[in-house]
Short mmCIF file of C-alpha atoms in Angstrom, two decimals:
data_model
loop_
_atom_site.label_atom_id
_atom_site.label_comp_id
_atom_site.label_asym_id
_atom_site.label_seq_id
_atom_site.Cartn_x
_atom_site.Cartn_y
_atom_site.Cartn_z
CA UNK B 911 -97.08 78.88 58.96
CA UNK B 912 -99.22 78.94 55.75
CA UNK B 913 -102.29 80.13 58.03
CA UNK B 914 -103.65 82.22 55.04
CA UNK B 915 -104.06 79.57 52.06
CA UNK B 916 -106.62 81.00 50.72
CA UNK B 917 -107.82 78.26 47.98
CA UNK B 918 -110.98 76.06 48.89
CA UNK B 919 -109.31 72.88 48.71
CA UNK B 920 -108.42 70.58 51.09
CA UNK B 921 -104.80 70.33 52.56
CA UNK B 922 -103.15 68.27 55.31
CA UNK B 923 -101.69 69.38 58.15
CA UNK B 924 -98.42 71.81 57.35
CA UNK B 925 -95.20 70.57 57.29
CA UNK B 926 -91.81 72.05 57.86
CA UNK B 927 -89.57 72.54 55.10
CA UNK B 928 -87.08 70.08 56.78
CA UNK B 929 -89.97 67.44 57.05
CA UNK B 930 -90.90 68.01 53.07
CA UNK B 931 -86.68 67.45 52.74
CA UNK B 932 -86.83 64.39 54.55
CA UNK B 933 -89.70 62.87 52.22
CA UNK B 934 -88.15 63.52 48.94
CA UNK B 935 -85.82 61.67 49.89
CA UNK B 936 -86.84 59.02 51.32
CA UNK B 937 -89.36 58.16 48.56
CA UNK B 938 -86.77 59.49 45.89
CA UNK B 939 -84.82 56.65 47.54
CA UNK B 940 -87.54 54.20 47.32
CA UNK B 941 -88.10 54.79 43.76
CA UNK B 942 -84.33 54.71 42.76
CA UNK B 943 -84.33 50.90 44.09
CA UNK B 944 -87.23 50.07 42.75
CA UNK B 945 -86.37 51.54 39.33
CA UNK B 946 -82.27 50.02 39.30
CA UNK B 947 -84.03 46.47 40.16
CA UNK B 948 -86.65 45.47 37.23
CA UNK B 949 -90.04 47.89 38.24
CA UNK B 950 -92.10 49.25 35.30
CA UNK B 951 -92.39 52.99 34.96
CA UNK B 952 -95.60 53.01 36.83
CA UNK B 953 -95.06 51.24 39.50
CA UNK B 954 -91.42 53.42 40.19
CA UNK B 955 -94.40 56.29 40.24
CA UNK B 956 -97.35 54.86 42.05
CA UNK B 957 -95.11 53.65 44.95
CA UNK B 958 -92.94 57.30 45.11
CA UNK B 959 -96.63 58.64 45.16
CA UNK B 960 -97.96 56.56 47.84
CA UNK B 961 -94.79 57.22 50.07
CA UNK B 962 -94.87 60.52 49.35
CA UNK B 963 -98.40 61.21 50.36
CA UNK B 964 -98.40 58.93 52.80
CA UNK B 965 -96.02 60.50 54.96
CA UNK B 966 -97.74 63.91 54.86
CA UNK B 967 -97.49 65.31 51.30
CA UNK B 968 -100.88 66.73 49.44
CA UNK B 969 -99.64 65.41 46.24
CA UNK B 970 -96.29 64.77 44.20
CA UNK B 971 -95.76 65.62 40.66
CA UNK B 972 -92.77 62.60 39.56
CA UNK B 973 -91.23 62.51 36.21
CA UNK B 974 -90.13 58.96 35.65
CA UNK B 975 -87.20 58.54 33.28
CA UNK B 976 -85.39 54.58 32.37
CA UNK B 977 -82.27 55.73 34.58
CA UNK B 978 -83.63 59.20 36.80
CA UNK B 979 -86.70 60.51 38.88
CA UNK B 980 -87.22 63.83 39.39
CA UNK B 981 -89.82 64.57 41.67
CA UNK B 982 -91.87 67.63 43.67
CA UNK B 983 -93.56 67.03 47.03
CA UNK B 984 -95.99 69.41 47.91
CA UNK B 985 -97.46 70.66 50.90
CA UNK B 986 -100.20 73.08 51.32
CA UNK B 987 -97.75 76.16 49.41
CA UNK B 988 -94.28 74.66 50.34
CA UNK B 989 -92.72 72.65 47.50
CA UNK B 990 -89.22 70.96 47.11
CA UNK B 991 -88.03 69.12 43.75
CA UNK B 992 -84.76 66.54 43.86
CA UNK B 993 -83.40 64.59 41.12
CA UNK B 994 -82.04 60.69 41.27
CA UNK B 995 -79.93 59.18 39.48
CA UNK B 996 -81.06 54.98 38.99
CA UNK B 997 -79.05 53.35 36.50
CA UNK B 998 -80.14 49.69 35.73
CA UNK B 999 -78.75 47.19 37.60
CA UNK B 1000 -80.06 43.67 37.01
CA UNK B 1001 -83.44 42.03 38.55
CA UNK B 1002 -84.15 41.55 41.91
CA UNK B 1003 -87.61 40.94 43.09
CA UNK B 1004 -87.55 40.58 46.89
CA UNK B 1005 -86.52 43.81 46.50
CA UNK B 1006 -89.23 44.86 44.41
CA UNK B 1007 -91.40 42.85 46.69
CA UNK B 1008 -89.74 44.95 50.08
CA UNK B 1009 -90.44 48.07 48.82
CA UNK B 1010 -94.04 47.37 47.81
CA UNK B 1011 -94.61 45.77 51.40
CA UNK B 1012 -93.34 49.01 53.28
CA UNK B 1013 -94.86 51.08 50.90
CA UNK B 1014 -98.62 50.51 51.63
CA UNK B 1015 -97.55 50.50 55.33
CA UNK B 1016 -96.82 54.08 55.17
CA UNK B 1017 -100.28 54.13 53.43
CA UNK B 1018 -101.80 52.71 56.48
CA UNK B 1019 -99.68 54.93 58.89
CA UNK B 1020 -97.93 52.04 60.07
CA UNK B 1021 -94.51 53.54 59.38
CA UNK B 1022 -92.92 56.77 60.07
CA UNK B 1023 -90.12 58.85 58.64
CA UNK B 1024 -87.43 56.84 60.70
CA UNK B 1025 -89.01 53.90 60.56
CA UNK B 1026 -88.84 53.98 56.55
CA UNK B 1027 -85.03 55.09 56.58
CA UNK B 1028 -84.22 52.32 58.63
CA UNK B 1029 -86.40 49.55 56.31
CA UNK B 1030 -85.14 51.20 53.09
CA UNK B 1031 -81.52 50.96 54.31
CA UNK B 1032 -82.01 47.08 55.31
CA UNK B 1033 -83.44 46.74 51.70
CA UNK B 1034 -80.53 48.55 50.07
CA UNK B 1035 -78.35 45.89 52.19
CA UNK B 1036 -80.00 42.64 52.11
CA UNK B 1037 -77.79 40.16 50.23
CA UNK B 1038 -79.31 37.83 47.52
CA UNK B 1039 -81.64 34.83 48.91
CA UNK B 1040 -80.22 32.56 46.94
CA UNK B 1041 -76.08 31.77 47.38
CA UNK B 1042 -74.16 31.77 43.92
CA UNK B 1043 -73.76 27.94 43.83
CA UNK B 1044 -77.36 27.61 43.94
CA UNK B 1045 -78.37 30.43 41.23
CA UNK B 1046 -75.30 28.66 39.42
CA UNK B 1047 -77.52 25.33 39.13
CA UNK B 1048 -80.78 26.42 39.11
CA UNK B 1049 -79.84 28.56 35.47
CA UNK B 1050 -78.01 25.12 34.49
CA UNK B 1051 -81.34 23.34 34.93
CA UNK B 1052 -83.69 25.67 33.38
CA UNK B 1053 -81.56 25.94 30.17
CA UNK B 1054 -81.06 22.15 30.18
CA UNK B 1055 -84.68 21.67 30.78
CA UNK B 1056 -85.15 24.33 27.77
CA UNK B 1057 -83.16 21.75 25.33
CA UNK B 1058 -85.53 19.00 26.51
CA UNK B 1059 -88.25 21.57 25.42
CA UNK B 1060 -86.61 22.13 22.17
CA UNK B 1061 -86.61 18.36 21.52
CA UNK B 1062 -82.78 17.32 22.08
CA UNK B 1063 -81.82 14.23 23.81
CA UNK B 1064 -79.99 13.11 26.86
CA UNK B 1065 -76.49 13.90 25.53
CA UNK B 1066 -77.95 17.80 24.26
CA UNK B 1067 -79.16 17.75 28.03
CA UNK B 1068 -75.58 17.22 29.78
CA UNK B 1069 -73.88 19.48 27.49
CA UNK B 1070 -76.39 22.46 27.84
CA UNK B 1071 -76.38 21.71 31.52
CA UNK B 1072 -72.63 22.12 31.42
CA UNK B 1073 -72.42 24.97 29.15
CA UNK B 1074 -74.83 27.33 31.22
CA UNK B 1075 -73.40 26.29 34.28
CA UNK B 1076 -70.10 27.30 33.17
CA UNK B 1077 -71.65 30.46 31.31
CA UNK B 1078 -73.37 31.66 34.51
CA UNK B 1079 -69.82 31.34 36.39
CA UNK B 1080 -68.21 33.28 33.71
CA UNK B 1081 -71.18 35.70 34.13
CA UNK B 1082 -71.01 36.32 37.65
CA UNK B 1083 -67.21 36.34 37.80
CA UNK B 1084 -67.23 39.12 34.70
CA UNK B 1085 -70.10 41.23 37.08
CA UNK B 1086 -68.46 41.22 40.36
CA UNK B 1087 -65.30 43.47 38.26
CA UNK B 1088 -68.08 45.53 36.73
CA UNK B 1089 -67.00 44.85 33.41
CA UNK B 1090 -69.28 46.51 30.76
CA UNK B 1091 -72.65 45.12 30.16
CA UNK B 1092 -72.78 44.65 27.00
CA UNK B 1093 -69.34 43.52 26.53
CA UNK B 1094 -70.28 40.66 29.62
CA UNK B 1095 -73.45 39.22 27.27
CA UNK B 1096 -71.12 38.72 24.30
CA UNK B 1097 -68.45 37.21 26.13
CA UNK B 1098 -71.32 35.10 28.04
CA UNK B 1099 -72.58 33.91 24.63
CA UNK B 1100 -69.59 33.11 23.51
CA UNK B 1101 -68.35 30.83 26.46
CA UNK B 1102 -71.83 29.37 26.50
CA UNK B 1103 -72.58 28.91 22.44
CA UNK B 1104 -68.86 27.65 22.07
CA UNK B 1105 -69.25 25.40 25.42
CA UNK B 1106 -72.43 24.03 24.24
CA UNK B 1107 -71.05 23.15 20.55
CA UNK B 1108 -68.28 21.16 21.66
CA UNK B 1109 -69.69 19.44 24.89
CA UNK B 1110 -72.46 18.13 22.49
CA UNK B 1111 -70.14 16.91 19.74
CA UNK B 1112 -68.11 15.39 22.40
CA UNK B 1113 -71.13 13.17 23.70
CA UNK B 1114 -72.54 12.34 20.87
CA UNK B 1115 -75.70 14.67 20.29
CA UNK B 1116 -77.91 14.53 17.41
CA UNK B 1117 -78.91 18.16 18.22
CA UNK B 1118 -76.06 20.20 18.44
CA UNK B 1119 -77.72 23.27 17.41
CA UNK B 1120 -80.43 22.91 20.15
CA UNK B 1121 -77.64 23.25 23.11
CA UNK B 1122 -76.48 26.10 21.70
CA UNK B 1123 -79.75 27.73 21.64
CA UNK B 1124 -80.96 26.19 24.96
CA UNK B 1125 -77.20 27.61 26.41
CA UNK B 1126 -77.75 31.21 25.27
CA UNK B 1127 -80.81 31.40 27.07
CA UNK B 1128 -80.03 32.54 30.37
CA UNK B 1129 -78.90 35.76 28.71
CA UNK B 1130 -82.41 36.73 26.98
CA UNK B 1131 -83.70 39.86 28.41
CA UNK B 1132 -87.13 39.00 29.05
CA UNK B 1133 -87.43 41.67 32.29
CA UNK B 1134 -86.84 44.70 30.03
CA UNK B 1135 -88.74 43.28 27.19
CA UNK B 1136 -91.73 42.72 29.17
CA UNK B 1137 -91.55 46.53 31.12
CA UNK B 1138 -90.92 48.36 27.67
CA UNK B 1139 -94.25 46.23 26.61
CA UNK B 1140 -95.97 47.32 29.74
CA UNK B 1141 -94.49 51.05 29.60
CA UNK B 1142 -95.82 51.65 26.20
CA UNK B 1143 -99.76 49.83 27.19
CA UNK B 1144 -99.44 52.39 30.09
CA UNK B 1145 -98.51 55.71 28.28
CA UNK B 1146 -94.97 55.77 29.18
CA UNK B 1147 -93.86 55.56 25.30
CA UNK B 1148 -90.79 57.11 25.66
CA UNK B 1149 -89.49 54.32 28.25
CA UNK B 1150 -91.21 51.78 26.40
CA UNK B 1151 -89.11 52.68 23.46
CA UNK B 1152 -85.96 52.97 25.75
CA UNK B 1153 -86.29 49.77 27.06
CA UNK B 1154 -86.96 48.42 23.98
CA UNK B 1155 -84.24 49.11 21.94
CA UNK B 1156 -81.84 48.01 25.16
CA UNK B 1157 -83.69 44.53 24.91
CA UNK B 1158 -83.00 44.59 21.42
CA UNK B 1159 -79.59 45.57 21.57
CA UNK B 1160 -78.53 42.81 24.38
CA UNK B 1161 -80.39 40.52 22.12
CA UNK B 1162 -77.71 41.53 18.93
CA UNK B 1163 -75.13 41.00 22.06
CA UNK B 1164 -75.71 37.70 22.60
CA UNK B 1165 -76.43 36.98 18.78
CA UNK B 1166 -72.63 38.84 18.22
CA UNK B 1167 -71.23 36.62 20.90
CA UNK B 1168 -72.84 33.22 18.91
CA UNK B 1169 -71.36 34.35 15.75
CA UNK B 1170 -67.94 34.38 16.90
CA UNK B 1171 -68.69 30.99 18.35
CA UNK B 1172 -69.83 29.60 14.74
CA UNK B 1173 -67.04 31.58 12.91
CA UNK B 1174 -64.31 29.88 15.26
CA UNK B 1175 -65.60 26.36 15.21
CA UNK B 1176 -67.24 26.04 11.95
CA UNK B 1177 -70.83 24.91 13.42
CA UNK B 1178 -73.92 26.26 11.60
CA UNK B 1179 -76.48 26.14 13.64
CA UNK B 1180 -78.93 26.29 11.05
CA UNK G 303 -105.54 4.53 22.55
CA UNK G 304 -102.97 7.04 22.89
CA UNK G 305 -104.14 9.02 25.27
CA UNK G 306 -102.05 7.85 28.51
CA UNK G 307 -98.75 8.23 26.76
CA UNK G 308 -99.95 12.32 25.42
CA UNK G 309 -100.74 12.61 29.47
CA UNK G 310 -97.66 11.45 30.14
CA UNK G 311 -95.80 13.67 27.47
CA UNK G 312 -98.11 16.77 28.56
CA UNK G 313 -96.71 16.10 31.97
CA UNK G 314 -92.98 15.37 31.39
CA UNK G 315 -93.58 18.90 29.40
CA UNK G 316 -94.63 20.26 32.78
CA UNK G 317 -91.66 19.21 34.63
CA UNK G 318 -89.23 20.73 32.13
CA UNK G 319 -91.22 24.05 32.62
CA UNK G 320 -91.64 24.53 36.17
CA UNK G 321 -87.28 23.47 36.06
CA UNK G 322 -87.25 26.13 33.67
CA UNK G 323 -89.14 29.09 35.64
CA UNK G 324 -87.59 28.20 39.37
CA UNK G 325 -84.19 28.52 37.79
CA UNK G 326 -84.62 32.08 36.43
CA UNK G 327 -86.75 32.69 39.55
CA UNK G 328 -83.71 31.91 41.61
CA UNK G 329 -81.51 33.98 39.20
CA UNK G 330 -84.44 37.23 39.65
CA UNK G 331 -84.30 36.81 43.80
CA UNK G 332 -87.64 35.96 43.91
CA UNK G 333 -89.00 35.59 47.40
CA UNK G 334 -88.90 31.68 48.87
CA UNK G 335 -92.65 31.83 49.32
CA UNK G 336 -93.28 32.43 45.60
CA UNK G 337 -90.87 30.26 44.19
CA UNK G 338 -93.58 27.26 44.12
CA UNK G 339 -95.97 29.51 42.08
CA UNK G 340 -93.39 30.37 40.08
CA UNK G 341 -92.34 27.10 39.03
CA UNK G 342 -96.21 26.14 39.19
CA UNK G 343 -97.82 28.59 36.73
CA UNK G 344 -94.67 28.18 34.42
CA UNK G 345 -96.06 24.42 34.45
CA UNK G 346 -99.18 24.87 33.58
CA UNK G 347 -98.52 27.75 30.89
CA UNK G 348 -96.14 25.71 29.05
CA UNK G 349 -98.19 22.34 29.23
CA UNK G 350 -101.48 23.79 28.18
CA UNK G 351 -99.43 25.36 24.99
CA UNK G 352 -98.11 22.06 24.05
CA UNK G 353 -101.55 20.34 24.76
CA UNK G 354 -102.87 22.78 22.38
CA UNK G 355 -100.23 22.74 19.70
CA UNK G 356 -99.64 18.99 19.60
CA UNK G 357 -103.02 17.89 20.90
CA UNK G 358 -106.11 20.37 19.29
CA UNK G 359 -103.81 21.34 16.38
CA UNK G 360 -104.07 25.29 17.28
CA UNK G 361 -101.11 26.92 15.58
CA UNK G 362 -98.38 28.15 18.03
CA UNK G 363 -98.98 32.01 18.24
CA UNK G 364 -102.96 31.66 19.20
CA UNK G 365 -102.01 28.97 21.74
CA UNK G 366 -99.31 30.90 23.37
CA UNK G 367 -101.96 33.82 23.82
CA UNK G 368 -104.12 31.52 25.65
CA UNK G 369 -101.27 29.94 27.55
CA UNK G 370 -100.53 33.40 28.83
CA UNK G 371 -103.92 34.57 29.74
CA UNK G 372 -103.89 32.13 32.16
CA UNK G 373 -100.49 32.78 33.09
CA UNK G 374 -101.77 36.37 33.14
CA UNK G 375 -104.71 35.48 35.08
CA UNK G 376 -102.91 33.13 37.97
CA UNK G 377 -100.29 35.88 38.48
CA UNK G 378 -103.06 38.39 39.12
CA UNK G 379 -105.00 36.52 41.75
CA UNK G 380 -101.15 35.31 43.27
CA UNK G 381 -100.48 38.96 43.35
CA UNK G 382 -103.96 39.38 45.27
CA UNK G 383 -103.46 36.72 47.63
CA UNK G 384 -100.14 37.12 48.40
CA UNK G 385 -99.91 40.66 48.25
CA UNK G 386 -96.51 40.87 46.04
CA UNK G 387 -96.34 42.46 42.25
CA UNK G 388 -97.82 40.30 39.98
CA UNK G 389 -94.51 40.84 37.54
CA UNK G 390 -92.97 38.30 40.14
CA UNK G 391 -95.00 35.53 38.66
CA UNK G 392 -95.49 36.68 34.96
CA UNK G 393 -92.20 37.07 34.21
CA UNK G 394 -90.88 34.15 35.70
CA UNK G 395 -93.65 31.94 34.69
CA UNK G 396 -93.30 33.35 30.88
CA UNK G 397 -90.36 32.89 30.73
CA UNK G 398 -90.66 28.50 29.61
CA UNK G 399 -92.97 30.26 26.71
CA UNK G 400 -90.08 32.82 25.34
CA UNK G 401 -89.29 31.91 21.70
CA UNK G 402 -85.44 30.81 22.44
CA UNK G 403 -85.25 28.61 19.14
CA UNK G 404 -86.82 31.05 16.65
CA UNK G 405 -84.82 34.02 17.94
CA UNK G 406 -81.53 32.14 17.71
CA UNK G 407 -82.43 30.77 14.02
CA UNK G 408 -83.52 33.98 13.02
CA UNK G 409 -79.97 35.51 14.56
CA UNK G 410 -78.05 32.68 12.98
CA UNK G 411 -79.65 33.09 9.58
CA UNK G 412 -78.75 36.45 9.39
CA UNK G 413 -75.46 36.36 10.29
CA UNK G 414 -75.06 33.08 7.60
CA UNK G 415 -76.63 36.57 4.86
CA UNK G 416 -73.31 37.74 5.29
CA UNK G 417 -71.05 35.45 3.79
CA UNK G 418 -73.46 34.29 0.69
CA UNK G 419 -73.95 35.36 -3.22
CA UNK G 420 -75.85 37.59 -3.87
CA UNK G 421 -77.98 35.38 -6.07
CA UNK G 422 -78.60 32.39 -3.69
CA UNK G 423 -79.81 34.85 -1.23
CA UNK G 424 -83.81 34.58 -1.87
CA UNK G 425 -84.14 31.15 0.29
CA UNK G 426 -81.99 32.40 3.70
CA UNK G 427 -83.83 35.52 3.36
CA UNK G 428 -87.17 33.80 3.18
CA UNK G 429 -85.81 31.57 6.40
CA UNK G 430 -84.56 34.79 8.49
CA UNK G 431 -87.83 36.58 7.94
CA UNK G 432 -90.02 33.74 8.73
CA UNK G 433 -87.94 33.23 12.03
CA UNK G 434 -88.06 37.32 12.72
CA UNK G 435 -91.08 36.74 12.15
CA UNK G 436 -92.53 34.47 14.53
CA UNK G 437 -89.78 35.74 17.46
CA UNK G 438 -91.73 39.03 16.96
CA UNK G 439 -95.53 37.12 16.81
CA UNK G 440 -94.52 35.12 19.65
CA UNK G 441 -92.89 37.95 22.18
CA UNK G 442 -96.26 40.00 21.40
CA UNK G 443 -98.74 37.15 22.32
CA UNK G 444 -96.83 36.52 25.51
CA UNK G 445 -96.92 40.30 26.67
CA UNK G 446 -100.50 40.71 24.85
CA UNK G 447 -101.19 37.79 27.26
CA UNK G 448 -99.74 38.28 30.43
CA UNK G 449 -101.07 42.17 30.63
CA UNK G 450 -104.40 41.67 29.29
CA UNK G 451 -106.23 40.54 32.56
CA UNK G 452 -104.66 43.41 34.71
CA UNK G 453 -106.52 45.92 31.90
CA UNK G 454 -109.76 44.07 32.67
CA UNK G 455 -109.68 43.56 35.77
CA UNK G 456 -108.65 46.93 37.54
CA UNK G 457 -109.86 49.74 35.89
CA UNK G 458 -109.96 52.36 38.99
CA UNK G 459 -109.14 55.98 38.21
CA UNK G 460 -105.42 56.39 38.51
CA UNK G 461 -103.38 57.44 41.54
CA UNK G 462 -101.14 59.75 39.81
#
């Protein structure tokens, strides 16, 4: 089939419809993860492109949108287009990092059609690397390490340590029954500004205020912050601007969240 | 002399950091083979900030540029070397550097708008917008930063 292309420029080998099927989804696939799991606009394109042509394709034409791909592959005069849906989902990097691996294997030709099904579906699968203990203690100690930043003392430590602890509990529990977002980062703020306030009353802390702060901040939304940043330096403006206001508006979350904190217990921060 | 106990305080600044960047590491699933430069670059960003701030007397927003250049920098040449993204490490190592304090005063403050007379408003005001202010100065050096050496270093024509 398409013996009689007539233009002078150069094409691979044919494929089958089927085959062309099979690659639009697959990289479609690829891209959704990467997209639901933290990548910037043009890396969700680059890699779709890279699988795409890399598994036979002369080129793909991929419209990158903050929660949907739409994409062409094309093959010497046979074409197929598929849309995917990729809401957000959180950040995960070894993801990120999987996808990137097997993606400049197919580059290489170190990875076929069925070989790629079967390492996007162990990606899709793989658990977290970290248990929820551990995540649970790590966030304690970086926000507790962010008071010592901010200049509190030993008793702002503990209580900041015990606030975000508690407020990543409450945060995992609250994502696990796929509660709203948005209505998880107030509630988080909440637990964890209102946690924070009273733990460092209770042992004595000259910087109340700072453990609030230092509590809140496993909520900031630095990941979509620093792709709408990125998204707008590379042309993308309209994601840039998409994932800019979301950044903003979990930022008004958690600021929401603080304020019934300081309304209930009467601490001003400021 | 003073200079062993600024070491010291440059260094105890360190530790807080890299703390700082493994935990959100851990919380982004970053692979167990970057963790350590993770944690590492987030040291060094945060320390040579503070050496500059409290130590050369650079004001905060130039010094956080420069702190993330090299942040910028190390997470390109990571990325090279260890063949991963090179968001992996700028994000988590950034992430000690994010303006936490000003973005909650400037939050607070507005809120506290809410409930005051009209004619006592002038000082808050002048507080929230200083606050907004530097949140917004800050968040732009950091991504200014951390993006800068990828747009001089790789300058290929595109893929797509």
């Amino acid at each position: 089939m398409n013996a009689n292309i007539t233009d002078d420029r150069p094409h691979k080998p044919p494929m089958e419809r089927e085959e062309l099927r099979e690659v639009i989804s697959l990289s479609l696939w690829a891209g959704q993860m990467l997209l639901q799991w933290g990548a910037d606009t043009a890396r969700v394109e680059e890699t779709v492109h890279r699988i795409g042509t890399g598994l036979g394709c002369d080129w793909l034409d991929i419209v990158v949108t903050v929660d949907a791909i739409i994409a062409t592959t094309i093959n010497n005069h046979e074409f197929r287009t598929k849309v995917r849906r990729a809401p957000l989902r959180g950040v995960n990097m070894a993801r990120i990092v999987a996808i990137n691996d097997v993606s400049y294997q197919i580059q290489q030709g170190a990875c076929d059609r069925a070989q790629l099904r079967r390492a996007l579906r162990a990606i899709d699968q793989q658990g977290h690397l970290y248990n929820r203990w551990l995540v649970l203690v790590g966030v304690a100690l970086a926000c507790a390490a962010f008071s010592d930043l901010f200049g509190g003392d030993a008793a702002t430590f503990l209580a900041t340590l015990g606030a975000a602890g508690t407020a990543t509990f409450v945060r995992q529990e609250l994502t696990k029954r796929y509660y709203n977002p948005l209505l998880i980062v107030i509630v988080v703020a909440a637990v964890a500004g209102g946690l924070a306030s009273v733990l460092a009353r209770l042992l004595g802390s000259a910087t109340v205020a700072t453990a609030i702060a230092a509590s809140v901040l496993l909520l900031v939304p630095g990941v979509p912050l620093i792709n709408a940043a990125e998204d707008f330096i590379n042309g993308y403006a309209q994601n840039g601007m998409v994932r800019a206001i979301y950044g903003g508006i979990i930022s008004l979350a958690i600021a929401l969240g603080l304020a019934l904190v300081i309304w209930l217990t009467g601490v001003n921060g400021i | 002399m003073n200079n062993v106990p600024f070491v010291l305080f440059v260094l105890e600044d360190a530790f807080w950091s890299a703390l700082a960047a493994l935990g959100f590491a851990m919380l982004f699933n970053v692979p167990v083979r970057a963790l350590f430069w993770c944690a590492l670059l987030g040291a060094v960003g945060h320390a040579l900030r503070t050496t500059l701030v409290a130590g050369v007397g650079l004001h905060v927003v130039p010094a956080t540029l420069v702190a993330c250049l090299v942040i910028g920098t190390g997470a390109r040449w990571r990325a090279y070397v260890m063949k991963m993204p090179a968001k992996v490490f700028q994000v988590t190592a950034s992430i000690p550097l994010i303006p936490g304090a000003f973005a909650f005063r400037a939050m607070l403050g507005l809120f506290a708008l809410a409930g005051m007379p009209i004619g006592s408003i002038t000082e808050p005001l002048q507080y929230v917008a200083y606050n907004l202010v530097m949140t917004g100065a800050l968040l732009g050096a950091i991504v200014a930063g951390i993006i800068a050496p990828k747009l001089l270093i790789t300058h290929e024509k595109p893929v797509v």
